[in-house]
Coordinates of C-alpha atoms in Angstrom, one line a residue:
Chain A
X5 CA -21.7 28.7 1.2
X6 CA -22.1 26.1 3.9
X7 CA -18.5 24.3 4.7
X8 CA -19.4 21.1 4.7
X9 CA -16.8 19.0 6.8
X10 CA -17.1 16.0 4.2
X11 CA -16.6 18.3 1.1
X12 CA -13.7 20.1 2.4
X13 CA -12.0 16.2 3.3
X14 CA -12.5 15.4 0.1
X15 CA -10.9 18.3 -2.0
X16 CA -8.2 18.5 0.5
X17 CA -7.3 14.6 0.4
X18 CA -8.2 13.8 -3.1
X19 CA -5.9 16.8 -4.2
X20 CA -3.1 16.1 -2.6
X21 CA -3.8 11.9 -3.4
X22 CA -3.9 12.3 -7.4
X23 CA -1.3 15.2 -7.3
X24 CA 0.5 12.3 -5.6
X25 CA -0.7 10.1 -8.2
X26 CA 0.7 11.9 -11.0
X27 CA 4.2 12.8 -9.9
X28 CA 4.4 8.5 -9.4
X29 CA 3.3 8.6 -12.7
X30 CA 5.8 10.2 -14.5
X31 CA 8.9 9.2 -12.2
X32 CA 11.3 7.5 -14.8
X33 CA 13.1 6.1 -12.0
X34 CA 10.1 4.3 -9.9
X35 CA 11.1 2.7 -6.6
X36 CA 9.7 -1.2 -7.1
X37 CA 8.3 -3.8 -4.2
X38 CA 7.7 -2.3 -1.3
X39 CA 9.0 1.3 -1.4
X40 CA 6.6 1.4 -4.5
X41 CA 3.8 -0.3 -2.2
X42 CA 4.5 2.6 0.4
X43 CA 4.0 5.6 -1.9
X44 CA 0.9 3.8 -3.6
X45 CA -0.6 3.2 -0.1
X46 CA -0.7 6.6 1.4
X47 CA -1.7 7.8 -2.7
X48 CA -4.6 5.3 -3.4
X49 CA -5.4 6.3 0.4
X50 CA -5.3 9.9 0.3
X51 CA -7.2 9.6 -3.0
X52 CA -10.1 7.1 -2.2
X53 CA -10.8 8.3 1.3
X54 CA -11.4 11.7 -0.3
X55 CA -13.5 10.4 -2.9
X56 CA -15.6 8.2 0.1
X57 CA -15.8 11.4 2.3
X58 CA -17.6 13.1 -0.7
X59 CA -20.5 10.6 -0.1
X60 CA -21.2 10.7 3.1
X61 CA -23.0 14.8 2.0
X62 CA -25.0 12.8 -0.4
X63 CA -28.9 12.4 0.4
X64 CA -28.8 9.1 -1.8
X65 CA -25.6 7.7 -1.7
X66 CA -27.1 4.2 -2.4
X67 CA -27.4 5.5 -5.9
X68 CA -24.1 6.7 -6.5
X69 CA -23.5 4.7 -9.6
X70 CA -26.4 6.3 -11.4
X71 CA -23.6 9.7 -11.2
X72 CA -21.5 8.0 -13.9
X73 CA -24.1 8.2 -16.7
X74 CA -23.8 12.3 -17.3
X75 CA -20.7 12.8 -18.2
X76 CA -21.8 15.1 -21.6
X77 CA -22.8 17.9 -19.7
X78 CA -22.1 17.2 -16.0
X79 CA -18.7 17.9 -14.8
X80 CA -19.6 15.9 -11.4
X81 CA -19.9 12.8 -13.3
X82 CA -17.1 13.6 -15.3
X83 CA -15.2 13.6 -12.3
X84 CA -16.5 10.2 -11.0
X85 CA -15.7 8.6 -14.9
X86 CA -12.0 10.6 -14.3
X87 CA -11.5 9.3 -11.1
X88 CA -12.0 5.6 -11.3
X89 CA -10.3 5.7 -14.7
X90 CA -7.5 7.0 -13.1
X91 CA -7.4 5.3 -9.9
X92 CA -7.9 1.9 -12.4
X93 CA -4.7 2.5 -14.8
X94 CA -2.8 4.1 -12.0
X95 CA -3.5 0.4 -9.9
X96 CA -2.1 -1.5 -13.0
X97 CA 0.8 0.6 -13.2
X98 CA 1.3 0.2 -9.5
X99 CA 0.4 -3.5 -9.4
X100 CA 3.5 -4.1 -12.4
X101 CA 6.3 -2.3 -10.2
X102 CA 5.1 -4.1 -6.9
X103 CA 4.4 -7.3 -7.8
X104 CA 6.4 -7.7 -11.2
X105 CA 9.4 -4.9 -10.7
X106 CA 8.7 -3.7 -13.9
X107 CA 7.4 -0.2 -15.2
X108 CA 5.1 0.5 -17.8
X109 CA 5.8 3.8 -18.5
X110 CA 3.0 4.4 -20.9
X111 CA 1.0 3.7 -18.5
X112 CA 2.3 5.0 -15.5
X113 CA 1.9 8.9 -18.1
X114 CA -2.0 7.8 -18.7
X115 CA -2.0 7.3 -15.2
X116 CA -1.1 11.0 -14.5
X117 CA -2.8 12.5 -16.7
X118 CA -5.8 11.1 -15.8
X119 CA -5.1 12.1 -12.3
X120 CA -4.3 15.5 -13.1
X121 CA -7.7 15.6 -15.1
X122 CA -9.7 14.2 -12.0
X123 CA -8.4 17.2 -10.4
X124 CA -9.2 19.6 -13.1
X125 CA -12.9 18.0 -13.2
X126 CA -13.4 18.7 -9.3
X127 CA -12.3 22.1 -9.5
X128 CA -14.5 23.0 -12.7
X129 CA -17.3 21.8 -10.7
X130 CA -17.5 24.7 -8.7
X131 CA -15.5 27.2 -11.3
X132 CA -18.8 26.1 -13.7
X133 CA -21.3 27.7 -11.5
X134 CA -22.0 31.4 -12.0
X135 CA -24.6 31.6 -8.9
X136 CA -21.2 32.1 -7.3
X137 CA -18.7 34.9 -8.9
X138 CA -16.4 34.2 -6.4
X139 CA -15.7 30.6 -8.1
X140 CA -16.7 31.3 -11.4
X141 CA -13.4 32.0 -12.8
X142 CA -10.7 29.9 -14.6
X143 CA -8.3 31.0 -11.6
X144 CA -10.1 28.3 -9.6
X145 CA -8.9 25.4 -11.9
X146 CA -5.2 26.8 -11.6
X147 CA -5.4 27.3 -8.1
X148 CA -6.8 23.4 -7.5
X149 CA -4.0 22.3 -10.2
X150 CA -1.2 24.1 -8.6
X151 CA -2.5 22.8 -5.0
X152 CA -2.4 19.4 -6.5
X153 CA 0.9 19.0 -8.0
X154 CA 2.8 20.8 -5.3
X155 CA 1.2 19.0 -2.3
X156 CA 2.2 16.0 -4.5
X157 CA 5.4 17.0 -5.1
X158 CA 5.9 17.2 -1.6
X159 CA 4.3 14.0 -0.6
X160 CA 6.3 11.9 -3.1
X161 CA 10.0 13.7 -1.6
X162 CA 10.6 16.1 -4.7
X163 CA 12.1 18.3 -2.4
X164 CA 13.5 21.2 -4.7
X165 CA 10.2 21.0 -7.5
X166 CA 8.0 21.2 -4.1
X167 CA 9.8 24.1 -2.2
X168 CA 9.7 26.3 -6.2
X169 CA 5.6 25.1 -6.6
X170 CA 4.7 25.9 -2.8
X171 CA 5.5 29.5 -3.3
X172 CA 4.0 28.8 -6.7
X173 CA 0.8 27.9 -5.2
X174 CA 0.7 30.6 -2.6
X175 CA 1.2 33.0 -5.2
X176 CA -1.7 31.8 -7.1
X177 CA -3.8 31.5 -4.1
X178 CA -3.2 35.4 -3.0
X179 CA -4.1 36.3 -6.6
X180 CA -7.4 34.4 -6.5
X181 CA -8.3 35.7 -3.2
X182 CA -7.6 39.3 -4.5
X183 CA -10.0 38.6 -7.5
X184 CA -12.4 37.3 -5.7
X185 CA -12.9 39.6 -3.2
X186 CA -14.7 41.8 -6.2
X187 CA -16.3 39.3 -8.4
X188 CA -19.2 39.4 -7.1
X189 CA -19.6 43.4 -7.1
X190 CA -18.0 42.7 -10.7
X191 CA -20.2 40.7 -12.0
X192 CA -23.4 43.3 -11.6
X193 CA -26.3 40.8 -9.9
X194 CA -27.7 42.7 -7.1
X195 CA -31.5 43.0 -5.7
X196 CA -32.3 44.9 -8.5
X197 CA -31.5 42.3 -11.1
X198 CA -32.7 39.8 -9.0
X199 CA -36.4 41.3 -8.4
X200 CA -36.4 43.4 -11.8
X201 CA -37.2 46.4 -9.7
X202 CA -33.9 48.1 -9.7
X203 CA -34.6 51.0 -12.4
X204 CA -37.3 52.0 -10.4
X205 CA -35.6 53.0 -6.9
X206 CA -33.2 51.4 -4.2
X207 CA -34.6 48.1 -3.6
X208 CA -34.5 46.8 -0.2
X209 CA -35.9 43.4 1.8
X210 CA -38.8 44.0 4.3
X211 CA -39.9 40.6 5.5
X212 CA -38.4 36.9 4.4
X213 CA -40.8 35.0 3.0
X214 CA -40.7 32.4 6.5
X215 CA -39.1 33.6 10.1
X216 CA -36.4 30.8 10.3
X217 CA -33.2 29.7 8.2
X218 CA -34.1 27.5 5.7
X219 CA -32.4 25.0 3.6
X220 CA -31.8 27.6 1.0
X221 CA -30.5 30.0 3.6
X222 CA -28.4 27.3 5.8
X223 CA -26.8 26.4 2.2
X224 CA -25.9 29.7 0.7
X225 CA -25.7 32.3 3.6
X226 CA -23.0 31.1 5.5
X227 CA -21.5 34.5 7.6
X228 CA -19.3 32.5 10.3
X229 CA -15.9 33.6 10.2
X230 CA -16.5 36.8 7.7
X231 CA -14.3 38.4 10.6
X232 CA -11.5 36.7 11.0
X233 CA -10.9 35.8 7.4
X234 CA -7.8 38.1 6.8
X235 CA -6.1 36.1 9.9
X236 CA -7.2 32.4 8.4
X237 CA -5.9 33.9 4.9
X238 CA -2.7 34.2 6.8
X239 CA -2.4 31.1 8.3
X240 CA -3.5 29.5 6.1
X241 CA -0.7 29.9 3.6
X242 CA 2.0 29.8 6.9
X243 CA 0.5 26.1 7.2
X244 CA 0.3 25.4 3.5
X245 CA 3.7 27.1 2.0
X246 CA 5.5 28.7 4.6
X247 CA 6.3 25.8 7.0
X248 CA 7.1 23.5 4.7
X249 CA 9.2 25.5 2.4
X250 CA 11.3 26.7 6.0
X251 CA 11.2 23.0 7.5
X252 CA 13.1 21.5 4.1
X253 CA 15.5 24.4 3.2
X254 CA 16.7 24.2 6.7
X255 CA 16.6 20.8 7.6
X256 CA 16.5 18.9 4.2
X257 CA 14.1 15.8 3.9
X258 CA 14.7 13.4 6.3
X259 CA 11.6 11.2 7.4
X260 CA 10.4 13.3 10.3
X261 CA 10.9 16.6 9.0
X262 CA 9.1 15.7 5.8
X263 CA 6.3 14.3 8.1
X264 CA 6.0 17.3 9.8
X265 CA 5.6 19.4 6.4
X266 CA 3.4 17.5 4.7
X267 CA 1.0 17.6 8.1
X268 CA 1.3 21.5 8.0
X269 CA 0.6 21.9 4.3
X270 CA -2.6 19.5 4.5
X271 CA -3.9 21.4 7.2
X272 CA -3.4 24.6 5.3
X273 CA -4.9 23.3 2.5
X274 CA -7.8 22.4 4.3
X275 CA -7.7 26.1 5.7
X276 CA -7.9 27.7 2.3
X277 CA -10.5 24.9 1.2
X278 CA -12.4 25.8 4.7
X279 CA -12.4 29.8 3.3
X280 CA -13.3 28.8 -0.2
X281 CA -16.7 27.8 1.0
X282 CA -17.3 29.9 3.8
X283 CA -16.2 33.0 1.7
X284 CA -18.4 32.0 -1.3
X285 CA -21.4 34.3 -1.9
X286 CA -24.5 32.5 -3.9
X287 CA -27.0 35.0 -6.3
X288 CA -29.8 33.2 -4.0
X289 CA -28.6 35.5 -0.9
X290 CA -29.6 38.7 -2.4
X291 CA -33.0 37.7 -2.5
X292 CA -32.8 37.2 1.5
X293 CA -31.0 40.8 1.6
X294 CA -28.4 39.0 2.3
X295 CA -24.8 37.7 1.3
Chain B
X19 CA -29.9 12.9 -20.5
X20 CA -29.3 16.1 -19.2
X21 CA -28.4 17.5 -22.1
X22 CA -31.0 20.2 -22.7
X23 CA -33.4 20.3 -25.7
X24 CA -32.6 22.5 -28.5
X25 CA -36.3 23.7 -28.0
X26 CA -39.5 22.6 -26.5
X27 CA -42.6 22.2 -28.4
X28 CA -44.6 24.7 -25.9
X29 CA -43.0 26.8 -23.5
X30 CA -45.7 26.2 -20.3
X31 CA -44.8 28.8 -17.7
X32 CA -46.3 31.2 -15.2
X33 CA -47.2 35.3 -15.5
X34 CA -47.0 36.9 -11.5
X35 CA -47.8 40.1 -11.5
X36 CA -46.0 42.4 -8.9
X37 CA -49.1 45.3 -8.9
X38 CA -51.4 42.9 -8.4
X39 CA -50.1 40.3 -5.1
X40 CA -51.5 41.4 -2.1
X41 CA -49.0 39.1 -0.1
X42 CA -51.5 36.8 1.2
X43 CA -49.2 33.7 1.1
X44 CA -52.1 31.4 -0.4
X45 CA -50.2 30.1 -3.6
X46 CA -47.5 28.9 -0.9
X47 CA -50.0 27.0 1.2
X48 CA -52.1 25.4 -1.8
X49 CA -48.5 24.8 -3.6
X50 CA -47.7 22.8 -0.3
X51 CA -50.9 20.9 0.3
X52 CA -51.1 19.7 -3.3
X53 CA -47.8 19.0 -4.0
X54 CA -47.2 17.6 -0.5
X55 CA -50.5 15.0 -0.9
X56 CA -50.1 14.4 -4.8
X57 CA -46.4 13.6 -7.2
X58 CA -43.1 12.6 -5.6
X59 CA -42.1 12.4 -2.1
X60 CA -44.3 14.8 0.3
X61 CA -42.6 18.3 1.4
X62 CA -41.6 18.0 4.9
X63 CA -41.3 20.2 7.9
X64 CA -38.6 19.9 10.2
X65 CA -39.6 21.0 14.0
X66 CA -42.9 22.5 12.9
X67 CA -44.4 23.5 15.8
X68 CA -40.5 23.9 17.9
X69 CA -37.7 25.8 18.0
X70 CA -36.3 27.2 14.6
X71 CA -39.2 25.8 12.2
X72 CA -38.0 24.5 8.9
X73 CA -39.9 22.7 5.9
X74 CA -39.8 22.2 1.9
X75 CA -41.6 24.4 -0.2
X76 CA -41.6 24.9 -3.8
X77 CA -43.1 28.7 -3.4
X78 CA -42.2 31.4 -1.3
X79 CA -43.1 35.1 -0.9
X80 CA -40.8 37.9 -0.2
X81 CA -41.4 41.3 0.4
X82 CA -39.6 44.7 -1.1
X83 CA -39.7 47.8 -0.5
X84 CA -38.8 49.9 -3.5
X85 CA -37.8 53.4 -3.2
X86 CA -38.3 56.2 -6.0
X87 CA -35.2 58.7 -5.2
X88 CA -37.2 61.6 -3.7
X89 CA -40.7 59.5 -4.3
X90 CA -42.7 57.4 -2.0
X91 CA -41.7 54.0 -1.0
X92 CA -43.9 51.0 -2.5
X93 CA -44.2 47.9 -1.0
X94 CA -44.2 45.0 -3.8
X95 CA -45.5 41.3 -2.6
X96 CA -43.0 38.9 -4.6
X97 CA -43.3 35.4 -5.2
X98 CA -40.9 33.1 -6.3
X99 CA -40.7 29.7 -7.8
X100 CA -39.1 27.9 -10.4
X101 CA -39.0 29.6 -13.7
X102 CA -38.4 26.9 -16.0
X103 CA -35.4 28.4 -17.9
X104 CA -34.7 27.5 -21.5
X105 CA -31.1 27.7 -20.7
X106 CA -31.9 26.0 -17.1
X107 CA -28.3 25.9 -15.3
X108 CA -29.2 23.2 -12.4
X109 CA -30.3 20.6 -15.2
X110 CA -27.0 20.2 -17.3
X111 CA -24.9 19.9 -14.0
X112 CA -27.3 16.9 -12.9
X113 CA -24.7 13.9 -12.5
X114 CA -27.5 11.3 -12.8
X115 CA -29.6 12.7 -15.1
X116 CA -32.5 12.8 -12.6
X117 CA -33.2 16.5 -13.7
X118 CA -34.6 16.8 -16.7
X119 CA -36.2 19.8 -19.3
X120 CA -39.3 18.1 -21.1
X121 CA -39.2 18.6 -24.6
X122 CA -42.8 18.7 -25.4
X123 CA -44.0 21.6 -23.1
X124 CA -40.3 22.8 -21.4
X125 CA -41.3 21.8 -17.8
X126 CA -38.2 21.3 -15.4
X127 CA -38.4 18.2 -13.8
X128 CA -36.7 15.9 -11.1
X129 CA -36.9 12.1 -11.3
X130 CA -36.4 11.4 -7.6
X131 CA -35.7 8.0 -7.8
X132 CA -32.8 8.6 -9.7
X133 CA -31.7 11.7 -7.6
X134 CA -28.4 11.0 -5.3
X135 CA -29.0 14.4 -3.1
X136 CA -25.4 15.9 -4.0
X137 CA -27.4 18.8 -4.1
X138 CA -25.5 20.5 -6.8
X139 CA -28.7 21.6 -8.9
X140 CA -29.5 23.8 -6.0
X141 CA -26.1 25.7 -6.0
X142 CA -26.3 26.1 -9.8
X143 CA -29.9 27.6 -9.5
X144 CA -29.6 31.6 -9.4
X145 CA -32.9 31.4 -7.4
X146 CA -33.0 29.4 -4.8
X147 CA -35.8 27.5 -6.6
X148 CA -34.6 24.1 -5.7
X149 CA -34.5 22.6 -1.8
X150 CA -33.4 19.3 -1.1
X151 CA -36.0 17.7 1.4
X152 CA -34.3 17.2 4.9
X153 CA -36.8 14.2 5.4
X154 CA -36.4 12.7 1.9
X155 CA -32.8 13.3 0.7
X156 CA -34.2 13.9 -2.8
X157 CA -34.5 17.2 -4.9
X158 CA -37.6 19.4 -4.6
X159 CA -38.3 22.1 -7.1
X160 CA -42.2 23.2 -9.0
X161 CA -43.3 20.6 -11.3
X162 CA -45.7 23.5 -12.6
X163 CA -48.6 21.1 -11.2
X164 CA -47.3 18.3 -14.4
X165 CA -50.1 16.5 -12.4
X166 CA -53.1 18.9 -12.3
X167 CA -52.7 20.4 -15.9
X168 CA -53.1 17.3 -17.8
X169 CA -55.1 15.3 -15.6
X170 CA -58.4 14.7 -17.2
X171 CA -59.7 13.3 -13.7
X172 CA -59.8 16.9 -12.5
X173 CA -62.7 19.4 -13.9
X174 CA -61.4 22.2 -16.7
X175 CA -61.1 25.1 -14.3
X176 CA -58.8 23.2 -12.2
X177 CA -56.2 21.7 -14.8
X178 CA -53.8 24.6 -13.8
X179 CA -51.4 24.3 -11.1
X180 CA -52.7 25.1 -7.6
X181 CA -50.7 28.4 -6.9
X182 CA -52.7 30.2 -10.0
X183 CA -55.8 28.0 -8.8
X184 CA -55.9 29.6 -5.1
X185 CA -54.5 33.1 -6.0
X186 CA -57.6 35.3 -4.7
X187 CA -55.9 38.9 -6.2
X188 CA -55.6 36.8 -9.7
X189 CA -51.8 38.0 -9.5
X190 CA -50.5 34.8 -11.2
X191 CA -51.3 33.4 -14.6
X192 CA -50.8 30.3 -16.6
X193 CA -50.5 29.7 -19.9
X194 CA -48.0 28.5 -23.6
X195 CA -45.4 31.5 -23.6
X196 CA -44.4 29.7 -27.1
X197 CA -48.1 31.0 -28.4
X198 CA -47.6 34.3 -29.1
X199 CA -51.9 34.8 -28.8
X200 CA -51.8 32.8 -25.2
X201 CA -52.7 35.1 -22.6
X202 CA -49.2 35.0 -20.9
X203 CA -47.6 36.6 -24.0
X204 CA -50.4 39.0 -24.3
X205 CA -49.9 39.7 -20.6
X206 CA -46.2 40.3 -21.0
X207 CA -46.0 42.3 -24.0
X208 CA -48.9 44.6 -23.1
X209 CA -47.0 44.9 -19.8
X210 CA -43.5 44.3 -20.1
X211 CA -42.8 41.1 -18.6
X212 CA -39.5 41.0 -16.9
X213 CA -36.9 38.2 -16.6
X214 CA -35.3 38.2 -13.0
X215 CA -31.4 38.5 -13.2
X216 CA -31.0 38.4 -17.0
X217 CA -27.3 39.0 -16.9
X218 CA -26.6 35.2 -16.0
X219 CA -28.7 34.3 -18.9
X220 CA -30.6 31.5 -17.9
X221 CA -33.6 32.7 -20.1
X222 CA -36.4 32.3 -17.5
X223 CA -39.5 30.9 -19.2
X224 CA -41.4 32.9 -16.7
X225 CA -42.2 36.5 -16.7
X226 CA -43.0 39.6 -14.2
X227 CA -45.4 42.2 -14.5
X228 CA -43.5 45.4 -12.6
X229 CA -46.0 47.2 -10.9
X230 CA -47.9 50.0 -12.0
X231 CA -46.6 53.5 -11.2
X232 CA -48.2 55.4 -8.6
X233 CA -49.2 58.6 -7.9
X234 CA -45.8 61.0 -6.9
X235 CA -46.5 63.9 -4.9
X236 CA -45.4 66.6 -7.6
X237 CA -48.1 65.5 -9.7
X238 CA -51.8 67.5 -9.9
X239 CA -55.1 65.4 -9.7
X240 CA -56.7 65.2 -12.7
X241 CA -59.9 65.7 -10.0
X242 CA -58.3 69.0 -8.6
X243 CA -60.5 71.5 -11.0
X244 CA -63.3 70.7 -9.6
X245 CA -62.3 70.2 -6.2
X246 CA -61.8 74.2 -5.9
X247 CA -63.6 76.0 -3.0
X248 CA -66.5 77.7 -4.8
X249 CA -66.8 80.8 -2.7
X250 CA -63.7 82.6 -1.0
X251 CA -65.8 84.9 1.1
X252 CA -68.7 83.9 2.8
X253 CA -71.9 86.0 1.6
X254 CA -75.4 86.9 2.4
X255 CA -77.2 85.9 5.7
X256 CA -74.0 83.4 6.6
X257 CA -71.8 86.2 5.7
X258 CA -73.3 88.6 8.3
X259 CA -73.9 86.0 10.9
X260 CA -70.4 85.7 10.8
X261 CA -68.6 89.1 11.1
X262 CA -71.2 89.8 14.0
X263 CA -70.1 86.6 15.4
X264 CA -66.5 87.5 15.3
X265 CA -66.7 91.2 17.0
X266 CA -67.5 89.3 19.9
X267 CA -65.0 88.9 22.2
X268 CA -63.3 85.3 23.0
X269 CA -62.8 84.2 19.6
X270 CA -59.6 81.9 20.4
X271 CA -59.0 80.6 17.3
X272 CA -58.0 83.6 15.8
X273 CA -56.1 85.6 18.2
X274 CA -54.1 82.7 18.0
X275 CA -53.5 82.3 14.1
X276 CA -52.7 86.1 13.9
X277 CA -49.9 85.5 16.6

């Protein structure tokens, strides 16, 4: 799959923004004023600018609105309805500890979970599809989830839960590489299947059906960086887990330090983002003899 | 909504058959002058005369080779184009509802006004029967000619879409695969109509015809009987003719073949 820059912002920021959002939820001792303003700001920021960046990919995004209205069998418009329910309660909740001091804890829990869900939606938009084996598993909602919560862990100062869910993630993220690496041998589609042909001989492409990429083929057959993926697998978990698990055990969270970490574990999270789409193989592919 | 319909009414779909399709390409021109002058935005070409040409098209044409183990290889012309599934994957992930399955004759349709261009109908399409138009920013897929088949503007033999129109080998048909007497369920049952990739179970409304088996190289003409040389040894005149001929000396051909 084609790694588009503005799809790659998004799940990367909007993760780590409503992971942030949900751990502010649930704090039953929330900082008030402006160290509440603070958190919220770099949250609702994190959170909304992904969201934004996911429009600019959009042919039409004029019409965005209209991606509201399918939320009974779409799980992209379930993830719009999600998100702006979630940014909404979690502005009320934020609103009462700025402005009034108060906490309304009810809330602040709708808040989260809503949050968390908005996660759960993005990720089932690509574990949904079964053109791509490599996605299509439940492992892709856990491995979102788990990216989520520890990156907000991190982001909101939770430094002892973060340090236990980094190497919670990585773990997570080694398996689903591992799995993936065979789903799409696993799940049986080959030329074959796709041309009906296959219990007559070895089927094999002679000609494409035009002589340059097209939109199908710029889309789905992305083979950039098939080489160097076991090196990006490794750095990207240095930069996600590694560095920031090292930085805070050693140094403890003090301001810069914690800067530092976060910075590292966003940009390995937007590593392992960058690989989920580059590695992705679509069923469409194997008609070009490709993967 | 996308919610798709329990069932349609008719199931309208298309018959290709693989022994037939000479490769020719045709149903991918007409398919693009029709659809490009007629419904919907027009399919356009990026660079078409430059470097890397690039364009929208709702039809294409590959080409296999299929090889028997130990037989000959066969080349088989195959083109591809929306199938209109029943269980049609890139219409329930639609976030705006702009793609649609009709519930009076199954067609698979995009309302482009309504489409945003996420482009996620595309990646949930096994296919690759959906491309979004780099000029328009709106979904392109077959509309099975929705404005050829009922259009009463247009005489009979033309209200079918324009790829079975223009097909010169008569390698595509068109026709109510929820009529089991149409002649695209005669077609498939005579012939066994295949669905492509049935393992992601998307239920393709249309069907393939594999092609025929050829000859294989083991096998004995039925012609071979007669095709028997009728005399061994040459006789009479011709026969003396040539053993005199062959005494004589300089006979090259045979000196060398008893080497």
């Amino acid at each position: 799959m084609h790694p588009a820059a503005s799809v790659i912002v998004f799940t990367t920021l909007s993760g780590a923004g409503f992971g942030m959002l949900a751990w502010l939820g649930i704090d039953s001792t929330p900082s008030t004023g402006w160290g509440a303003f603070g958190y919220y700001f770099v949250a609702f920021a994190l959170a909304v600018g992904g969201l934004l960046s996911s429009t600019f990919h959009l042919g039409h995004p004029e019409r965005a609105m209209k991606a509201f209205t399918q939320w009974r069998t779409s799980w992209l418009s379930r993830e719009g309805v999600c998100a702006v329910l979630a940014l909404t309660v979690m502005g009320l909740y934020a609103a009462g500890l700025i402005f009034l001091g108060e906490a309304l804890s009810i809330l602040g829990w709708i808040g989260a979970i809503l949050s968390l869900g908005t996660v759960y939606t993005t990720s089932m938009i690509y574990a949904q599809l079964a053109t791509i084996p490599r996605w299509n598993t439940p492992l892709t909602s856990l491995l979102y989830l788990t990216f989520a919560i520890a990156g907000g862990a991190l982001l909101t100062g939770k430094v002892t839960i973060a340090l236990v869910l980094l190497v919670a993630a990585s773990f997570v993220q080694v398996i689903w590489w591992k799995k993936g690496d065979t789903a799409f041998a696993d799940r049986g589609t080959n030329l074959g299947t796709a041309t009906g042909l296959g219990d007559r001989g070895e089927v094999r492409s002679l000609a494409h059906p035009h002589t340059s990429p097209n939109y199908l083929m710029r889309e789905f057959i992305y083979t950039v960086g098939r080489k160097h993926v076991q090196k990006l697998r490794v750095i990207s978990l240095t930069l996600m887990a590694a560095v920031p698990v090292v930085l805070l055990a050693l140094f403890g969270a003090n301001h810069f330090i914690a800067l530092i970490a976060v910075l590292s574990h966003i940009a390995g999270v937007a590593t392992s983002r960058w690989l989920f789409f580059a590695e992705a193989e679509h069923t469409v592919g194997i008609y070009y003899g490709m993967r | 909504m996308t919610d798709l319909p329990t069932s349609t009414e008719k199931k309208l779909g298309l018959v290709i058959d693989l022994d037939t399709c000479v490769g020719c390409h045709a149903c991918v021109i007409s398919c693009k002058g029709w659809n490009t002058e007629n419904y919907g935005a027009p399919l356009s070409d990026q660079r078409p005369y430059g470097e890397e040409p690039m364009g929208t098209f709702l039809n294409r044409v590959h080409s296999y080779e299929v090889k028997p183990e130990g037989g000959a290889a066969q080349t088989v012309h195959f083109p591809k184009s929306c199938l209109h599934c029943e269980n049609a994957p890139c219409v329930t992930v639609c976030p705006t509802g702009a793609s649609y399955k009709r519930k009076e004759d199954g067609i698979v349709l995009v309302n482009e006004s309504s489409c945003i261009g996420c482009g996620l109908c595309a990646w949930a399409c096994p296919y690759g029967a959906r491309e979004l138009d780099q000029a328009e920013g709106v979904m392109k897929k077959c509309t099975l000619c929705v404005d050829r088949i009922y259009n009463e503007n247009l005489p009979e033999v033309d209200r079918v879409p324009a790829c079975v129109r223009t097909c010169p080998a008569g390698a595509r048909h068109f026709g109510d695969f929820a009529d089991p007497e149409s002649n695209v369920s005669k077609l498939t049952a005579e012939r066994g109509g295949m669905d492509l990739m049935p393992e992601l179970n998307t239920a393709p409304v249309n069907k393939y015809l594999p092609p025929r088996l050829k000859d294989s190289w083991d096998d004995e003409s039925v012609l071979a009987p007669f095709l028997e040389p009728v005399a061994e040894e040459t006789q009479g005149f011709m026969g003396w003719l040539d053993k005199q001929l062959s005494r004589l000396p300089g006979d090259v051909k045979q000196t060398e073949g008893a080497e």
